[in-house]
Structure formats: C-alpha cells, structure tokens
Tab-separated table of C-alpha atoms in Angstrom:
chain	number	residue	atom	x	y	z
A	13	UNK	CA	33.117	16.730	-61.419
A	14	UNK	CA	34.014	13.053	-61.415
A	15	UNK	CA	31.739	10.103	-62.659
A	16	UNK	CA	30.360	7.705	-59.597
A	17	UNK	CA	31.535	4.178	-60.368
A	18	UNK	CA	29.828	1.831	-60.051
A	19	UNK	CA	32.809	-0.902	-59.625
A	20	UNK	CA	33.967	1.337	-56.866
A	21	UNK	CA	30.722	1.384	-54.826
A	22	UNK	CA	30.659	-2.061	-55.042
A	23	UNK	CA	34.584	-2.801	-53.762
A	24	UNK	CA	33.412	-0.652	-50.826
A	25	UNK	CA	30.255	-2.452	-49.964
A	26	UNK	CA	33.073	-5.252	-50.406
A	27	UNK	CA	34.644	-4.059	-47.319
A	28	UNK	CA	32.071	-4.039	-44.937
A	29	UNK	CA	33.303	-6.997	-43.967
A	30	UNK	CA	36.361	-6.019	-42.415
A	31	UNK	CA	34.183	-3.249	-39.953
A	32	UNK	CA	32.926	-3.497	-36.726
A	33	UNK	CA	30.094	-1.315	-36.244
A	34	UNK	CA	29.366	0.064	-31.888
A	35	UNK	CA	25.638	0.556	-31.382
A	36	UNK	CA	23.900	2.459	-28.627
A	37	UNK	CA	20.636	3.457	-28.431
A	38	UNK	CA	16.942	2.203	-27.783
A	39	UNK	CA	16.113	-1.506	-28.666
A	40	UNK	CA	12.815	-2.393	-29.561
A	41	UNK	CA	11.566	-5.649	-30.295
A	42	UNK	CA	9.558	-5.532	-33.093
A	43	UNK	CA	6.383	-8.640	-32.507
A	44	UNK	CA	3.964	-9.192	-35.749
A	45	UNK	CA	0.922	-11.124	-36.122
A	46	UNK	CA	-0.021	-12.032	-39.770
A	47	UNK	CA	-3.261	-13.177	-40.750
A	48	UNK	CA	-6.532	-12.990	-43.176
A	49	UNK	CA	-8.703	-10.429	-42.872
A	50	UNK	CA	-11.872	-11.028	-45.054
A	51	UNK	CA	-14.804	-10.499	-42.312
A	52	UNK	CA	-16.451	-7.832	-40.163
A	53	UNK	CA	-16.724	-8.556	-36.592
A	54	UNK	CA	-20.189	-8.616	-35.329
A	55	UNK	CA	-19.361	-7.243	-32.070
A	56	UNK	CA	-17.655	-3.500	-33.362
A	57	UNK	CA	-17.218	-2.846	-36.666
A	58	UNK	CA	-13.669	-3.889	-36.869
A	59	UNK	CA	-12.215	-6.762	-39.086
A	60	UNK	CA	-11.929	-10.127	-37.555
A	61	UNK	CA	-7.948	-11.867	-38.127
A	62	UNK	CA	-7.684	-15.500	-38.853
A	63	UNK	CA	-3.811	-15.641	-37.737
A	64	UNK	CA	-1.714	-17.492	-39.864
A	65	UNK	CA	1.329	-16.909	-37.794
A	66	UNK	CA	3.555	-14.349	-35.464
A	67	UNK	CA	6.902	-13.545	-35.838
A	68	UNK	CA	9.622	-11.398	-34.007
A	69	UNK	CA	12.121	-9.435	-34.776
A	70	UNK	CA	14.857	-6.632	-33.530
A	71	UNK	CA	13.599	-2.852	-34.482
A	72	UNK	CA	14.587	0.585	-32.809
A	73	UNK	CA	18.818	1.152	-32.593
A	74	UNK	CA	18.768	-2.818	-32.813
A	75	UNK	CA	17.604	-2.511	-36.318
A	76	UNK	CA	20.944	-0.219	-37.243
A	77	UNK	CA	22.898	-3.304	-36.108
A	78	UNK	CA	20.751	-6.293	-37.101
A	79	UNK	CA	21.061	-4.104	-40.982
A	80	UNK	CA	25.247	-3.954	-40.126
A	81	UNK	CA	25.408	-7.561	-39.816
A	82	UNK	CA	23.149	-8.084	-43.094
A	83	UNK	CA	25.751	-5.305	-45.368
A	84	UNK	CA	28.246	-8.045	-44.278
A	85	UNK	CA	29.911	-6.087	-41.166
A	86	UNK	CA	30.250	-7.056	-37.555
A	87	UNK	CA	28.096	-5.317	-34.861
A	88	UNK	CA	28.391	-4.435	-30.884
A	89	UNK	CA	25.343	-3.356	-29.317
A	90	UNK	CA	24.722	-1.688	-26.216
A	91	UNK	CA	21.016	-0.826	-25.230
A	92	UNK	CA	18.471	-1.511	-22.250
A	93	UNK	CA	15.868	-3.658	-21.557
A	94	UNK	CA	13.706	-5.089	-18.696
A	95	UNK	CA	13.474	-8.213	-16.687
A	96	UNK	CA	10.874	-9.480	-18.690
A	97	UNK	CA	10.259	-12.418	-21.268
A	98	UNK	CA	10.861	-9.958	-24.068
A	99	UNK	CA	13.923	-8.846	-22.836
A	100	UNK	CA	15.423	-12.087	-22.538
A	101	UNK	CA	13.801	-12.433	-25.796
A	102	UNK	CA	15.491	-9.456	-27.245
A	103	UNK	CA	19.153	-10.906	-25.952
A	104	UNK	CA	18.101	-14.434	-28.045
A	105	UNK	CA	17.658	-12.244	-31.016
A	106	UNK	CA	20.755	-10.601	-30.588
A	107	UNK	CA	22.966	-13.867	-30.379
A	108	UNK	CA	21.129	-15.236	-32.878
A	109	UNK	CA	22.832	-12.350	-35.264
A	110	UNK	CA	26.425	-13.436	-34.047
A	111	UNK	CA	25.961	-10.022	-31.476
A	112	UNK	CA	27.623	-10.358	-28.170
A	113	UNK	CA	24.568	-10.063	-25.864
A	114	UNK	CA	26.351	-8.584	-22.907
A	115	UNK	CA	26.016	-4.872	-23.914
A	116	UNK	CA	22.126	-5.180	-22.712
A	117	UNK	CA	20.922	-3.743	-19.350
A	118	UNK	CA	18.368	-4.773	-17.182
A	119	UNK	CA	16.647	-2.268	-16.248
A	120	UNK	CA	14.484	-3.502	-12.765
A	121	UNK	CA	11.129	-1.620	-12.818
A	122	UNK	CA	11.642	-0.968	-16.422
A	123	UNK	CA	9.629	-2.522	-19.730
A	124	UNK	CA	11.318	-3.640	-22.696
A	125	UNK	CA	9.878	-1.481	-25.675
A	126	UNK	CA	7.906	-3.832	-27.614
A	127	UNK	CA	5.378	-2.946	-30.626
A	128	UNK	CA	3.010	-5.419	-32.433
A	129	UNK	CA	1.764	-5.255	-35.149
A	130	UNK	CA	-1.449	-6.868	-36.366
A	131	UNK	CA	-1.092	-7.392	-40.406
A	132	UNK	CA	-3.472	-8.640	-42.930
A	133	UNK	CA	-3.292	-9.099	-46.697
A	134	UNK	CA	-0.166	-6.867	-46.599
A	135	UNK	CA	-1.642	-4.130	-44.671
A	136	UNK	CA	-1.203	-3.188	-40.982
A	137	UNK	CA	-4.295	-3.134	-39.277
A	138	UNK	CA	-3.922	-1.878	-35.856
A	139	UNK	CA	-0.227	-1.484	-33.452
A	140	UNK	CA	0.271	-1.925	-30.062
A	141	UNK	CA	3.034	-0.055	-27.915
A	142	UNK	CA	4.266	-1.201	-24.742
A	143	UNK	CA	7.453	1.165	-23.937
A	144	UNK	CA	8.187	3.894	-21.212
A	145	UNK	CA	9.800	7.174	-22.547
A	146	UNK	CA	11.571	7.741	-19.150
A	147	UNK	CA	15.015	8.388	-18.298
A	148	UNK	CA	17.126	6.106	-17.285
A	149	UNK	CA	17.662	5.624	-13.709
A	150	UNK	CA	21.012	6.963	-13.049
A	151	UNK	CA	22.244	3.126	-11.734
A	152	UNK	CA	20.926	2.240	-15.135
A	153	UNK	CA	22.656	5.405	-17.077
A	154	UNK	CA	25.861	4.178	-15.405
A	155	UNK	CA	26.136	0.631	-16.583
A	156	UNK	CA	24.977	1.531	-20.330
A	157	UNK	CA	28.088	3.890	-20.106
A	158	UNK	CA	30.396	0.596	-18.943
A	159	UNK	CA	28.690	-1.215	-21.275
A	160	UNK	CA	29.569	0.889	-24.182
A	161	UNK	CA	33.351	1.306	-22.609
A	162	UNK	CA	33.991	-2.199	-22.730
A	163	UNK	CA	32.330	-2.032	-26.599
A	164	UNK	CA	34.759	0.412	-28.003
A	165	UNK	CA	37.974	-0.846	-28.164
A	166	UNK	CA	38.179	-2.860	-31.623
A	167	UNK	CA	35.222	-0.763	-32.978
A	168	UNK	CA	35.493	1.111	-36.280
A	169	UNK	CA	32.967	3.847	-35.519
A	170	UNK	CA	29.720	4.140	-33.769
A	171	UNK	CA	25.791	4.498	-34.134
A	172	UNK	CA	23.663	6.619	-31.583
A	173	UNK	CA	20.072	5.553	-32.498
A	174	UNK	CA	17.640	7.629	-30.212
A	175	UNK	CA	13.845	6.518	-30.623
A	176	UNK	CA	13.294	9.231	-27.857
A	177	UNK	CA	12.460	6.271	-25.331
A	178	UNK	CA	14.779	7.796	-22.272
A	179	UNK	CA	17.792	5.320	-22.832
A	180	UNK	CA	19.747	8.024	-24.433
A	181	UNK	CA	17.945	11.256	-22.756
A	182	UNK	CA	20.224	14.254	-22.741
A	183	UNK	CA	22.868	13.487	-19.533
A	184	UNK	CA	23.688	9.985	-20.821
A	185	UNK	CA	24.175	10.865	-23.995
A	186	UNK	CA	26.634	13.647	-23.019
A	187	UNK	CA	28.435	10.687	-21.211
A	188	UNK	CA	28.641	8.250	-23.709
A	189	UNK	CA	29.779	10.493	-26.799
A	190	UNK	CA	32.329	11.949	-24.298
A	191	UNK	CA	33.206	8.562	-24.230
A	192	UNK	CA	33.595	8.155	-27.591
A	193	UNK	CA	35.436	11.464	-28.463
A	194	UNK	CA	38.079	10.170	-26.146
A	195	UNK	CA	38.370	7.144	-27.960
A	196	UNK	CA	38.352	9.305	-31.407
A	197	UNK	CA	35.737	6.725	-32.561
A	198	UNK	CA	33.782	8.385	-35.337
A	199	UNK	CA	29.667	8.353	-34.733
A	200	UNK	CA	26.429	8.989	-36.707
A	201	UNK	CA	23.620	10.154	-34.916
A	202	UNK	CA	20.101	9.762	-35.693
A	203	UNK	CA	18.640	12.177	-33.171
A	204	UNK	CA	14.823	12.473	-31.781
A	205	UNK	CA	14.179	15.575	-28.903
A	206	UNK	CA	18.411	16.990	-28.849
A	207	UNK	CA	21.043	17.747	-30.489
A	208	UNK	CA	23.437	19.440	-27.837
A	209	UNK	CA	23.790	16.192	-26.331
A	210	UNK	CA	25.838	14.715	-29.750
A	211	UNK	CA	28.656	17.484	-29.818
A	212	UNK	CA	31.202	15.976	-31.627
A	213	UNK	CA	29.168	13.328	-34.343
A	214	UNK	CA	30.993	12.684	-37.681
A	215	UNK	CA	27.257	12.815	-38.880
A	216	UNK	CA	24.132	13.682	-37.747
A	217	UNK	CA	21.025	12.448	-39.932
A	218	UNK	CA	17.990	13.581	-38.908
A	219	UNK	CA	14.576	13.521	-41.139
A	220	UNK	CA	12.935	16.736	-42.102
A	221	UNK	CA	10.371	16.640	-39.758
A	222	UNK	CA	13.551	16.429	-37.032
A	223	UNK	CA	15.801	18.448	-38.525
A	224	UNK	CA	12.911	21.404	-38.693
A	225	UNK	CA	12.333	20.790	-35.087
A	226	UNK	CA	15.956	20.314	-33.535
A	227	UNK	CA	16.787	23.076	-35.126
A	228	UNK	CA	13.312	25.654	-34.707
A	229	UNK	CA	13.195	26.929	-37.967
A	230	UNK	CA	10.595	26.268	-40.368
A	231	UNK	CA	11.306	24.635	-43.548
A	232	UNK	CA	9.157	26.026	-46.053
A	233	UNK	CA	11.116	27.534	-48.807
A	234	UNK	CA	14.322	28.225	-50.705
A	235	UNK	CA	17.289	28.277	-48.403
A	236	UNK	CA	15.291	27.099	-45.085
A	237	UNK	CA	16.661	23.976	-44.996
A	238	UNK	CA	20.113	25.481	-45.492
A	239	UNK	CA	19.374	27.500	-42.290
A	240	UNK	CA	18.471	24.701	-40.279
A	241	UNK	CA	21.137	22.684	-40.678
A	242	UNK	CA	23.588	25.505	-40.230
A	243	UNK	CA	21.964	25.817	-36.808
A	244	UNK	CA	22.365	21.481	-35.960
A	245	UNK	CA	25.994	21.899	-37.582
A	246	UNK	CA	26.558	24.622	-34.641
A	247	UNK	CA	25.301	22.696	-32.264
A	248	UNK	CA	27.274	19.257	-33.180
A	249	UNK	CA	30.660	21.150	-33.982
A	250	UNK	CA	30.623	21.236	-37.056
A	251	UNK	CA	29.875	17.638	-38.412
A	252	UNK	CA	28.214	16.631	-41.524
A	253	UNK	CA	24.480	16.336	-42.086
A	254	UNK	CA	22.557	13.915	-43.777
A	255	UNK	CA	18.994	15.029	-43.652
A	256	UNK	CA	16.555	12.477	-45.620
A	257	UNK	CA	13.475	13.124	-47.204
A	258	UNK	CA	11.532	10.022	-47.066
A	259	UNK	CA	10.818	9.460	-51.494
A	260	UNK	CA	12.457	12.278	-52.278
A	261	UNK	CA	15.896	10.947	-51.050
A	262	UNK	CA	18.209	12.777	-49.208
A	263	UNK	CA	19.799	16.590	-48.624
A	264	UNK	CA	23.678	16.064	-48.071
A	265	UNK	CA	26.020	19.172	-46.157
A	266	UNK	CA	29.602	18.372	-46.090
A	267	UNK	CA	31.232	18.614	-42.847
A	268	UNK	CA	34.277	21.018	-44.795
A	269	UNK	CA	33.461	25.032	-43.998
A	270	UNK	CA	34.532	25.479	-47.189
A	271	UNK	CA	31.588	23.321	-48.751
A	272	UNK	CA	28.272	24.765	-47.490
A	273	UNK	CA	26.417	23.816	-50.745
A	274	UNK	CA	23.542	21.412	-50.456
A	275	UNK	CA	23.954	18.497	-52.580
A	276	UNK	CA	20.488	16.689	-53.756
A	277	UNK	CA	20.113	12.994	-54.150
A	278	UNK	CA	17.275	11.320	-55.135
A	279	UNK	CA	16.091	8.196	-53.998
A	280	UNK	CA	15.620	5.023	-56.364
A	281	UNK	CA	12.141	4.641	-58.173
A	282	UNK	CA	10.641	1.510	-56.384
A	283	UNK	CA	8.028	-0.100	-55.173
A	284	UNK	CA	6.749	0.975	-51.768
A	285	UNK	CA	5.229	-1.606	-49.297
A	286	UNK	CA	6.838	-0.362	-46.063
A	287	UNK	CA	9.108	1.901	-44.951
A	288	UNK	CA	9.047	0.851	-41.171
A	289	UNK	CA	13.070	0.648	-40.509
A	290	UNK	CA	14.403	2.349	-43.698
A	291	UNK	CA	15.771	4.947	-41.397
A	292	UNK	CA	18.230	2.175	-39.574
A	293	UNK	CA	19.146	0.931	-42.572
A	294	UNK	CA	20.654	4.590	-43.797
A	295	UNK	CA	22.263	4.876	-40.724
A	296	UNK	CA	23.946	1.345	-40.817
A	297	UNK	CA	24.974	1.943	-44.401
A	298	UNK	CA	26.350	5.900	-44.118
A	299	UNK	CA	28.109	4.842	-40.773
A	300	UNK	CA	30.235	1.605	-42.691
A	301	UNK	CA	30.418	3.489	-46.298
A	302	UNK	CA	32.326	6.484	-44.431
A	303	UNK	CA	34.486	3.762	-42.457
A	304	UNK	CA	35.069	2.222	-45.536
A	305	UNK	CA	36.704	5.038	-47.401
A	306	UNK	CA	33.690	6.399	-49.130
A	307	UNK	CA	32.767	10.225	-49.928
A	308	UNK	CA	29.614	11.449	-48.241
A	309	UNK	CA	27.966	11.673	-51.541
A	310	UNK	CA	28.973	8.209	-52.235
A	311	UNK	CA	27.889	6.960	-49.118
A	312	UNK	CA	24.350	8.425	-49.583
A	313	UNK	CA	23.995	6.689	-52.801
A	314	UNK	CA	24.822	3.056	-51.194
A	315	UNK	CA	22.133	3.786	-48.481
A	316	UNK	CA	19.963	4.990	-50.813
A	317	UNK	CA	20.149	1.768	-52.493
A	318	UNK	CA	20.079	-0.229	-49.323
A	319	UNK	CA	16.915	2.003	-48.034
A	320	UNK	CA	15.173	0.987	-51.393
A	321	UNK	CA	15.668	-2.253	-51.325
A	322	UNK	CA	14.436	-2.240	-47.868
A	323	UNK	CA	10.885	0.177	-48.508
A	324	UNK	CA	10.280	-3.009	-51.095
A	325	UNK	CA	9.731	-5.507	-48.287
A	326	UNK	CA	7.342	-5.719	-45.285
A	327	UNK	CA	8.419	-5.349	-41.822
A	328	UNK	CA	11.434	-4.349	-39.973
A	329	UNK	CA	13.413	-5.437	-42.809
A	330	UNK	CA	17.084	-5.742	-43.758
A	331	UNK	CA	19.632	-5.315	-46.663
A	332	UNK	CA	22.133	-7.352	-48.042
A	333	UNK	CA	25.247	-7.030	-49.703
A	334	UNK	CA	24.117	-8.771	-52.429
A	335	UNK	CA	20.947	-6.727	-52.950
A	336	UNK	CA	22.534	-3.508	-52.416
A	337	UNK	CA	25.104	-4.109	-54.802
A	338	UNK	CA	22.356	-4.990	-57.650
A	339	UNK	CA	20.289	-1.461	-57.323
A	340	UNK	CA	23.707	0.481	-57.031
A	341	UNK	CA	23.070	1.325	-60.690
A	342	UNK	CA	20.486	2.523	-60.248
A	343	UNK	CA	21.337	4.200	-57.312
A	344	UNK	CA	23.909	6.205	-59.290
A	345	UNK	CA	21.917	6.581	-62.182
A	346	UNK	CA	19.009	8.677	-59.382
A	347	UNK	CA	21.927	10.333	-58.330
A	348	UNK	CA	22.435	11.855	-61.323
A	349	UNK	CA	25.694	9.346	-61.926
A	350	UNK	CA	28.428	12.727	-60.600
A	351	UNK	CA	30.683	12.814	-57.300
C-alpha cells in the first residue's frame, strides 16, 4: 500500500488547466436576497428582512461547470432554459465564466429553474422555487442532443448533472450518452430518478439517499451498501461508483471486477455553514482528477478537499485551485494518508 503524496495531488490539480470539461444537465439559476433580520412582523409571526442586497448566481449542472472553471479547467455547457429574463440572465452568467453560451436551449412554453433564497444573519430563512419537472418536448430533446454534438469534439470527458427537472428524463439521456459512447468521451453521472438511462458512465456518484433508491435496497447494515451498488454497477456496465455521505465523506467501488472492496474516505474536519452545491463541486473535481491521471482514491481525496472548502462558505459556492491545494493535507491526512 503506497503513501498519497501530497506533491503529486497537487501537480494534478496543476493540470486542470490543460482540460476541457462537457456539461449537460439542468441549469438553475441560483437568486439570493441578503438582509437583517432582527424584528417580528406584526402582520404573521414571521421575521421582517431589511435587504441589504441580492445577488445571482449559476447552481444545478451549471454549478459542476462554473466549479470546473474555478479548479482552473475550461468548461462547455449544454442545458435548457426559457424565454424569459432569467434565461437570458442565465446565458450572461455563463459568458461571464469564459463559457460559450450557445449550448443553451430555449425552451418556448418552458420556465427557467430559478430558486431564491431569502438569507439573514447567515441563515436561510425561507426559498422560493420556480421550475417545471417536465420532460422535454421532443423539439427541445432534439436540439440539447445537437447542442451537446457540436460540444464534444475537443472535450476531455463529460458531466451529466440531473436535478430531476425533465431536461435529462430517461429518452434524452439514452440519446446523449449514446452520443458520448460513440465519441469514447469518458462521463460522471450524478443521477436523480434513473440509472438505466447512463449505461456506459466512467462514474456514477450518487448520495446515499440516491444510491438506496436507484438501486431499491435498503441501506441499513453491514454489506447493504455493497449490495446496492453492485445493483447501479449492473445497471451502468460496470463503471465505478462514488457514493458520498454528506460529513462522513465518501464510499469508493473501483470500476476493476477484480476490486469489489469498498474503500472508506473521510471527509475533512471543517466548519459547516452550507453545503448547498458541495455535490457539483465533487463531481467537477472527480470528473478532471480522473482526466488528469489520478487514481479513484486519489481523486476522492482532491474533491474531498474541494467539497470542504466549499461546505465553509455560504451559497452556491466554488473552489479554487489555490484553496484546494492548501486543505490537500489534510485531505490525505482524513484519508488515512494510503493509496
């Protein structure tokens, strides 16, 4: 059993920067209104907000790319949004990363997923959702699929990022990772309601909530969670799983037959404030460390350090290089410092 180093990690969060990340899934823009909170209204007994300011940002499958470009990579997005102000707000958002735009869709008839959140002294009061969880219409299914054709070439690998807001229900996402298989282009896929659909991921990383209902076995015990990913590694094809466990870190399965064993990795010990996005920013940091060169076990340990560095800020927040690099110590030292 070899010794993580820490000099390696850090060469191969070095060399993000030669990767192009391909992202599909469901954009949300992410809207917050920050404030005071310090009274009780006298109309309902609900706190009255002195606003201070609002802010906007890109969350949902956007978040997995808007966390690529932070790590120091390049990022392609393909998603769907509707002729509406926040959907030519979402494409403002996008360019304003240094992300080509032109992989959105309008969707007529169809609402960009937005969700605001109302915060005070650090805590989030109340949210509001405005989304629709419907399929696609199949006009719209078609030009995601173009959209993400004219993505792939030049891509190192790909993101599917399914919020379970109809933009990648089952029959497009059959499509588009056909797609992608042609292409040999390598994907993680962070799944919501299927798995069938992703036959064929490098990686599928699903929480434990998910992974207990993709796969319809409960997780209760010793060897359950062994069970259930046997039954999403059957469905995929045999990829590997990353299944995370929110502070307790992650559960890692090789993708070898010959390496069934699940591998343990705690997270970092750190402050919590948020963990709104931490998900994205696992997926955006597995997806580059594998394209990079990395072991799956040393890719969990740079997005565990990414995630934690992310959990210490509020909001859809982001990683850097910079910052992941200075808790990869850490990192190693929760992971028990072996590879």
């Amino acid at each position: 059993m070899s010794v993580l180093e820490p000099s390696r990690l850090a060469d191969l969060v070095e060399g993000f920067s030669k990767l192009r990340l391909l992202v599909v899934g469901d954009l949300v823009v992410d809207g917050y209104v920050w404030g005071d909170a310090d009274r009780v209204s006298p109309e309902a007994p609900v706190p009255v907000v002195k606003v201070s300011s609002v802010s906007e940002v890109l969350g949902g499958a956007a978040n997995v790319a808007r966390n690529a470009v932070a790590l120091g990579a390049s990022a392609s997005f393909c998603g769907v949004v509707g002729d509406d102000d926040d959907g030519r707000r979402a494409a403002v958002l996008l360019d304003d990363l240094g992300v080509d735009p032109s992989g959105l869709v309008c969707a007529e008839g169809r609402p960009t997923t937005r969700k605001t959140r109302v915060i005070a002294r650090s805590q989030q009061l109340v949210r509001f959702d405005r989304e629709t969880t419907a399929p696609l219409a199949p006009r719209d299914a078609r030009a995601l699929e173009e959209a993400v054709a004219r993505a792939m070439p030049g891509a190192d690998g790909a993101v599917a990022a399914d919020y379970g807001k109809g933009v990648l229900a089952p029959g497009t996402a059959t499509a588009i990772m056909a797609l992608f298989r042609e292409a040999g282009l390598p994907v993680v896929v962070d799944p919501k309601d299927s798995v069938t659909s992703y036959r064929g991921a490098a990686l599928l990383k699903p929480n434990l909530r998910e992974a207990e209902k993709l796969s319809g076995i409960e997780i209760r015990g010793a060897g359950d969670l062994g069970r259930a990913v046997a039954v999403l590694r059957r469905d995929i094809g045999g990829g590997a799983v990353v299944v995370t466990k929110g502070g307790e870190g992650m559960s890692l399965f090789d993708a070898d037959e010959n390496r069934n064993a699940e591998i343990d990795v705690p997270t970092v010990g750190r402050e919590v404030y948020d963990v709104q996005g931490a998900g994205d920013t696992v997926s955006a940091a597995l997806a580059l460390s594998l394209r990079a060169g990395s072991t799956l076990l040393e890719a969990a340990v740079i997005a565990n350090a990414a995630a934690s560095v992310v959990v210490g800020k509020i909001g859809t927040a982001t990683a850097d290089a910079d910052e992941v690099r200075e808790l990869l110590p850490a990192a190693i030292a929760a992971a028990g410092g072996r590879s």
